[in-house]
Short mmCIF file of C-alpha atoms and ligand atoms in Angstrom, two decimals:
data_model
loop_
_atom_site.label_atom_id
_atom_site.label_comp_id
_atom_site.label_asym_id
_atom_site.label_seq_id
_atom_site.Cartn_x
_atom_site.Cartn_y
_atom_site.Cartn_z
CA MET N 1 27.01 21.97 11.35
CA LYS N 2 25.04 19.43 9.35
CA LYS N 3 22.07 17.80 11.06
CA LYS N 4 22.39 14.08 11.70
CA ILE N 5 19.84 11.74 10.09
CA LEU N 6 19.34 8.01 10.59
CA VAL N 7 18.25 6.40 7.31
CA THR N 8 16.67 3.06 8.21
CA ARG N 9 16.92 1.34 4.79
CA ASN N 10 19.13 1.65 1.75
CA LEU N 11 18.23 4.48 -0.62
CA LEU N 12 18.70 4.51 -4.38
CA PRO N 13 22.06 6.04 -5.38
CA GLU N 14 20.40 9.23 -6.70
CA ASN N 15 18.75 9.84 -3.32
CA GLU N 16 21.74 8.74 -1.30
CA GLU N 17 23.97 11.21 -3.09
CA ARG N 18 21.59 14.06 -2.36
CA ILE N 19 20.95 13.24 1.29
CA LYS N 20 24.70 12.90 1.92
CA LYS N 21 25.26 16.43 0.61
CA LEU N 22 22.61 17.89 2.89
CA PHE N 23 23.03 15.90 6.07
CA ASP N 24 25.41 13.88 8.15
CA VAL N 25 23.80 10.50 7.50
CA LYS N 26 23.85 7.12 9.18
CA LEU N 27 23.02 4.74 6.37
CA ASN N 28 21.77 1.18 6.57
CA LYS N 29 23.88 -0.79 4.13
CA GLN N 30 22.53 -4.15 5.25
CA GLU N 31 19.67 -6.06 3.66
CA LYS N 32 17.69 -5.91 6.88
CA VAL N 33 14.86 -4.02 8.52
CA TYR N 34 16.00 -2.58 11.84
CA THR N 35 14.14 -3.65 14.95
CA SER N 36 12.65 -0.96 17.21
CA GLU N 37 15.53 -1.46 19.64
CA GLU N 38 18.07 -0.91 16.87
CA ILE N 39 16.29 2.24 15.72
CA LEU N 40 16.25 3.58 19.29
CA GLU N 41 19.95 2.83 19.72
CA LEU N 42 21.07 4.15 16.33
CA SER N 43 19.02 7.35 16.56
CA LYS N 44 20.29 8.32 20.02
CA ASP N 45 22.45 11.13 18.64
CA CYS N 46 20.30 11.96 15.58
CA ASP N 47 18.18 15.01 14.77
CA GLY N 48 15.84 13.13 12.47
CA ILE N 49 14.97 9.75 10.99
CA LEU N 50 14.17 8.78 7.42
CA CYS N 51 12.20 5.56 7.76
CA ILE N 52 10.15 3.18 5.64
CA GLY N 53 6.65 1.79 6.03
CA GLY N 54 8.01 -1.40 7.60
CA ASN N 55 9.40 0.43 10.65
CA LYS N 56 7.00 0.56 13.57
CA PHE N 57 6.85 3.75 15.62
CA ASP N 58 4.32 3.10 18.36
CA ALA N 59 3.67 4.89 21.65
CA ASP N 60 6.29 2.72 23.36
CA ILE N 61 9.03 3.80 20.92
CA PHE N 62 8.02 7.44 21.29
CA SER N 63 8.26 7.14 25.07
CA LYS N 64 11.86 5.94 24.68
CA ILE N 65 13.12 7.87 21.66
CA SER N 66 15.98 10.33 22.08
CA SER N 67 14.89 13.92 22.71
CA THR N 68 17.30 14.99 19.95
CA VAL N 69 14.98 13.46 17.30
CA LYS N 70 12.68 16.18 15.95
CA ILE N 71 11.34 14.72 12.73
CA ILE N 72 10.43 11.35 11.25
CA ALA N 73 10.22 11.49 7.46
CA SER N 74 8.58 8.35 6.15
CA TYR N 75 9.47 7.08 2.70
CA SER N 76 5.87 6.00 2.11
CA VAL N 77 2.42 7.42 1.60
CA GLY N 78 0.83 5.13 4.21
CA TYR N 79 1.66 5.93 7.82
CA ASN N 80 -0.32 3.34 9.77
CA ASN N 81 3.03 2.22 11.22
CA ILE N 82 3.44 5.56 13.02
CA ASP N 83 1.41 6.64 16.04
CA ILE N 84 0.94 10.26 15.02
CA ASP N 85 -0.65 11.30 18.33
CA ALA N 86 2.25 9.87 20.30
CA ALA N 87 4.69 11.68 17.97
CA SER N 88 2.84 14.96 18.45
CA LYS N 89 2.85 14.56 22.23
CA LYS N 90 6.61 14.15 22.04
CA GLY N 91 6.86 17.21 19.76
CA ILE N 92 8.09 15.16 16.80
CA VAL N 93 6.99 16.12 13.29
CA VAL N 94 5.96 13.30 10.93
CA THR N 95 5.88 13.51 7.14
CA ASN N 96 4.98 11.08 4.34
CA THR N 97 5.29 11.02 0.53
CA PRO N 98 1.85 11.45 -1.07
CA GLU N 99 1.14 12.03 -4.79
CA VAL N 100 4.39 10.65 -6.19
CA LEU N 101 3.34 7.01 -6.01
CA THR N 102 -0.26 7.40 -7.14
CA ASP N 103 0.31 6.27 -10.73
CA SER N 104 2.62 3.36 -10.01
CA THR N 105 0.26 2.00 -7.35
CA ALA N 106 -2.80 2.43 -9.57
CA ASP N 107 -0.98 0.50 -12.31
CA ILE N 108 -0.32 -2.35 -9.89
CA ALA N 109 -3.99 -2.40 -8.82
CA ILE N 110 -4.99 -2.89 -12.47
CA LEU N 111 -2.32 -5.57 -12.84
CA LEU N 112 -3.80 -7.36 -9.81
CA LEU N 113 -7.36 -7.13 -11.13
CA LEU N 114 -6.27 -8.44 -14.51
CA GLY N 115 -3.90 -11.04 -13.10
CA ALA N 116 -6.59 -12.39 -10.76
CA SER N 117 -9.55 -12.23 -13.15
CA ARG N 118 -7.59 -13.76 -16.07
CA ARG N 119 -5.98 -16.42 -13.88
CA ALA N 120 -2.41 -15.37 -14.60
CA TYR N 121 -0.87 -17.51 -11.86
CA GLU N 122 -2.47 -20.76 -13.05
CA ALA N 123 -1.75 -19.79 -16.65
CA ARG N 124 1.93 -19.22 -15.97
CA LYS N 125 2.17 -22.64 -14.34
CA PHE N 126 0.48 -24.41 -17.27
CA ALA N 127 2.78 -22.63 -19.69
CA GLU N 128 5.89 -23.30 -17.64
CA GLU N 129 5.07 -26.97 -17.24
CA GLN N 130 4.15 -27.26 -20.95
CA LYS N 131 1.00 -29.08 -19.90
CA TRP N 132 -1.62 -27.23 -21.91
CA ILE N 133 -3.48 -27.43 -25.15
CA TRP N 134 -5.82 -24.74 -26.37
CA ALA N 135 -9.49 -25.45 -25.63
CA THR N 136 -12.62 -23.34 -25.70
CA ASP N 137 -13.04 -23.71 -21.97
CA PHE N 138 -9.39 -23.62 -20.93
CA LEU N 139 -8.71 -21.23 -18.01
CA LEU N 140 -11.75 -19.06 -18.56
CA GLY N 141 -11.66 -15.86 -16.61
CA LYS N 142 -13.85 -12.90 -15.81
CA GLN N 143 -14.00 -9.94 -18.14
CA MET N 144 -13.43 -6.42 -16.85
CA SER N 145 -15.28 -4.60 -19.63
CA GLY N 146 -18.95 -4.12 -18.88
CA SER N 147 -18.39 -5.02 -15.19
CA ASN N 148 -18.78 -2.78 -12.18
CA LEU N 149 -15.63 -1.85 -10.31
CA GLY N 150 -16.19 -0.96 -6.67
CA ILE N 151 -13.47 1.18 -5.13
CA LEU N 152 -13.25 1.15 -1.36
CA GLY N 153 -11.44 4.41 -0.58
CA MET N 154 -11.55 6.97 -3.37
CA GLY N 155 -8.46 9.00 -2.49
CA ARG N 156 -5.76 9.85 -5.02
CA ILE N 157 -4.90 6.21 -5.72
CA GLY N 158 -8.56 5.13 -5.89
CA ARG N 159 -9.28 7.89 -8.40
CA ALA N 160 -6.25 6.96 -10.52
CA ILE N 161 -7.52 3.36 -10.60
CA ALA N 162 -10.97 4.61 -11.64
CA GLU N 163 -9.41 6.57 -14.49
CA ARG N 164 -7.60 3.48 -15.75
CA ALA N 165 -10.61 1.19 -15.26
CA ARG N 166 -12.81 3.49 -17.33
CA GLY N 167 -10.38 2.79 -20.16
CA PHE N 168 -11.19 -0.90 -19.70
CA GLY N 169 -14.91 -0.18 -20.08
CA MET N 170 -15.76 -0.61 -16.40
CA LYS N 171 -18.48 1.26 -14.53
CA ILE N 172 -17.13 2.86 -11.37
CA HIS N 173 -18.75 2.74 -7.94
CA TYR N 174 -17.09 3.90 -4.72
CA HIS N 175 -17.42 4.32 -1.00
CA ASN N 176 -15.70 7.04 0.96
CA ARG N 177 -16.54 8.74 4.21
CA THR N 178 -17.71 11.71 2.14
CA LYS N 179 -19.03 12.03 -1.37
CA LEU N 180 -16.57 13.61 -3.79
CA SER N 181 -17.25 16.66 -5.95
CA ALA N 182 -18.54 15.91 -9.44
CA ASP N 183 -15.17 16.99 -10.78
CA LEU N 184 -13.35 14.29 -8.80
CA GLU N 185 -16.09 11.68 -9.21
CA GLN N 186 -15.93 11.74 -13.00
CA GLY N 187 -19.30 10.01 -13.22
CA ALA N 188 -18.60 7.37 -10.55
CA THR N 189 -21.55 6.32 -8.38
CA TYR N 190 -21.25 7.09 -4.66
CA HIS N 191 -22.38 4.61 -1.98
CA ASP N 192 -22.65 5.91 1.55
CA ASN N 193 -22.16 2.44 3.03
CA ILE N 194 -20.11 -0.67 2.39
CA LYS N 195 -23.06 -3.01 1.93
CA SER N 196 -24.43 -0.98 -0.93
CA LEU N 197 -20.98 -0.66 -2.57
CA PHE N 198 -20.14 -4.35 -2.20
CA ASN N 199 -23.55 -5.40 -3.60
CA LYS N 200 -22.59 -3.67 -6.85
CA SER N 201 -18.93 -4.73 -7.01
CA ASP N 202 -18.29 -7.44 -9.63
CA PHE N 203 -14.70 -6.33 -9.09
CA LEU N 204 -13.54 -4.69 -5.86
CA SER N 205 -10.38 -2.66 -5.37
CA ILE N 206 -9.35 -1.99 -1.76
CA ASN N 207 -7.71 1.40 -1.40
CA CYS N 208 -8.62 2.78 2.00
CA PRO N 209 -5.96 3.64 4.58
CA ALA N 210 -5.42 1.23 7.47
CA THR N 211 -6.92 2.81 10.58
CA LYS N 212 -8.73 1.59 13.68
CA ASP N 213 -12.00 2.02 11.77
CA THR N 214 -10.95 0.07 8.68
CA ALA N 215 -9.24 -2.87 10.45
CA LYS N 216 -10.68 -6.11 8.96
CA ILE N 217 -13.43 -4.14 7.27
CA VAL N 218 -13.37 -6.80 4.56
CA ASN N 219 -14.62 -9.71 6.67
CA GLU N 220 -17.02 -12.63 6.53
CA GLU N 221 -20.08 -10.40 6.78
CA THR N 222 -19.01 -7.80 4.22
CA ILE N 223 -17.60 -10.39 1.78
CA ASN N 224 -21.09 -11.89 1.68
CA TYR N 225 -22.42 -8.59 0.35
CA LEU N 226 -20.36 -9.10 -2.83
CA PRO N 227 -21.95 -10.74 -5.90
CA ASN N 228 -21.04 -14.44 -6.15
CA GLY N 229 -17.79 -14.87 -8.05
CA ALA N 230 -16.44 -11.35 -7.45
CA VAL N 231 -12.80 -10.48 -8.11
CA VAL N 232 -10.97 -8.56 -5.37
CA SER N 233 -7.64 -6.74 -5.17
CA ASN N 234 -5.81 -5.11 -2.28
CA THR N 235 -3.13 -2.48 -2.81
CA ALA N 236 -3.80 -0.70 0.51
CA ARG N 237 -2.77 -2.62 3.62
CA GLY N 238 -3.22 -6.21 4.78
CA ASP N 239 -4.87 -5.00 8.00
CA VAL N 240 -8.02 -4.07 6.10
CA VAL N 241 -8.75 -7.74 5.29
CA ASP N 242 -9.71 -10.61 7.56
CA ASP N 243 -7.51 -13.28 6.00
CA GLU N 244 -9.42 -16.26 7.41
CA ALA N 245 -12.70 -14.99 5.93
CA MET N 246 -11.02 -14.20 2.63
CA ILE N 247 -9.41 -17.65 2.37
CA LYS N 248 -12.77 -19.29 3.09
CA ALA N 249 -14.44 -17.20 0.36
CA LEU N 250 -11.68 -18.07 -2.13
CA LYS N 251 -12.10 -21.75 -1.34
CA ASN N 252 -15.88 -21.86 -1.64
CA GLY N 253 -16.00 -19.73 -4.80
CA LYS N 254 -17.80 -16.75 -3.27
CA ILE N 255 -14.73 -14.87 -4.49
CA PHE N 256 -13.57 -15.99 -7.92
CA ALA N 257 -10.03 -14.70 -7.52
CA LEU N 258 -7.94 -12.32 -5.44
CA GLY N 259 -4.99 -10.09 -6.28
CA LEU N 260 -2.77 -9.08 -3.37
CA ASP N 261 0.19 -6.72 -3.06
CA VAL N 262 -0.01 -6.17 0.71
CA TYR N 263 -0.24 -8.55 3.65
CA ASN N 264 -0.97 -8.74 7.33
CA GLY N 265 2.40 -8.98 9.06
CA GLU N 266 4.36 -8.70 5.81
CA PRO N 267 6.82 -9.82 4.56
CA LYS N 268 5.14 -12.96 5.94
CA ILE N 269 2.14 -14.21 3.95
CA HIS N 270 -0.66 -16.31 5.48
CA PRO N 271 0.39 -19.86 4.47
CA ASP N 272 -3.13 -20.81 3.36
CA TYR N 273 -3.04 -18.15 0.63
CA LEU N 274 -0.05 -19.96 -0.83
CA LYS N 275 -2.03 -23.18 -1.16
CA LEU N 276 -4.65 -21.56 -3.39
CA GLN N 277 -4.61 -21.35 -7.18
CA ASN N 278 -7.06 -18.46 -7.59
CA LEU N 279 -4.63 -15.90 -6.32
CA PHE N 280 -2.34 -13.44 -8.01
CA LEU N 281 0.30 -12.32 -5.54
CA LEU N 282 2.97 -9.67 -5.66
CA PRO N 283 5.53 -8.83 -2.97
CA HIS N 284 4.45 -5.22 -2.17
CA LEU N 285 5.45 -3.68 -5.50
CA GLY N 286 2.93 -0.81 -5.57
CA SER N 287 5.55 1.92 -5.69
CA ALA N 288 8.31 -0.16 -7.25
CA THR N 289 9.34 1.79 -10.33
CA LEU N 290 12.63 3.66 -10.54
CA LYS N 291 10.84 6.93 -11.28
CA THR N 292 8.53 6.61 -8.30
CA ARG N 293 11.15 5.42 -5.82
CA ILE N 294 13.48 8.31 -6.73
CA ALA N 295 10.54 10.71 -6.34
CA MET N 296 9.66 9.20 -2.94
CA GLY N 297 13.26 9.59 -1.81
CA ASN N 298 13.35 13.19 -2.98
CA ARG N 299 10.03 13.94 -1.36
CA SER N 300 11.24 12.66 2.01
CA ILE N 301 14.53 14.54 1.65
CA ASP N 302 12.60 17.73 0.73
CA ASN N 303 10.57 17.30 3.91
CA LEU N 304 13.72 16.96 6.02
CA GLU N 305 15.37 19.88 4.27
CA ASN N 306 12.38 22.18 4.75
CA PHE N 307 12.01 21.20 8.37
CA PHE N 308 15.62 22.02 9.21
CA GLN N 309 15.33 25.31 7.32
CA ASN N 310 12.47 26.13 9.70
CA LYS N 311 9.84 25.86 6.97
CA ARG N 312 6.76 23.71 7.39
CA PRO N 313 7.39 20.54 5.36
CA LYS N 314 4.89 20.15 2.53
CA ASP N 315 3.81 16.72 3.76
CA GLN N 316 3.70 17.39 7.49
CA LEU N 317 1.02 15.16 9.04
CA ASN N 318 0.79 16.68 12.52
C1 LIG R 401 6.25 1.78 0.25
C2 LIG R 401 3.70 1.84 0.51
O1 LIG R 401 7.15 1.48 -0.74
O2 LIG R 401 4.06 4.16 0.40
C3 LIG R 401 3.44 3.25 0.90
O3 LIG R 401 2.53 3.45 1.75
O4 LIG R 401 2.93 1.00 0.82
C4 LIG R 401 4.88 1.40 -0.27
O5 LIG R 401 4.67 1.73 -1.58
C5 LIG R 401 6.59 1.04 1.48
O6 LIG R 401 5.67 1.28 2.49
C6 LIG R 401 8.00 1.38 1.94
O7 LIG R 401 8.02 2.52 2.73
#
């Protein structure tokens, strides 16, 4: 008999076709994110769940979840929404989808750095409103070439951003818990603390995972370590940034411009961000290419398939 899987959001047709062949699936055909209560109710008779980053699986959910559920396969690389310890205590395996979204997310990070530093939002408005004439000092931005790019979190995505930024003539600096091998560093300069990294970061790309240790790590104190007029982007998680401190720094010019793809409490966005001009915002598009989304779907289905064939899933996190 086929195992029963709750799929919490709609999948692309290519993935849906495959998962239907392998499993007895409960699909979500609505344009909505299930609440925790709905997930608990709908998964009552399921063997596994394919979820997205927006679904929260905290200790409370794990204390209530049906004992039939043996695996949660997340359609995401980030898993800050899942309490892995609580899952392990309940004997539930958790998997994610690393590697397949590295390139698409790195592309978006470069788009954010360019969009913010070259004032793409303001520019679009001037163009749209037909209110502009060319002038030597019209919408002057910051140039990436010759600047230092600081990367906070030099994992796969951070390294893919570094590779692209080198093509733009940037010098790469990074901070990680541990220094990378020379092979992975590719000439980037390691900083063993945030202050030292931020001091050097004309541009800063935030790419560390959201954990207890990184919550609001970009805050009033650390923002002040940046050179005046720095450009910042965040393609990691909103939790890493203290929004109030960031908004203040955008208003007083400490930060020249900010590019954001991720938000605290998304899909909501702090209303004060929306009042600012020096912002380039995207609605969490890091992995949004057809190629990547199909690969993420396949990766989560592979993890489910392996698990139910009694093989250790490639991306098992616990
Ligand atoms: C996902 C992401 O698309 O994979 C991640 O961690 O942030 C996104 O690219 C999103 O979380 C949906 O699961």
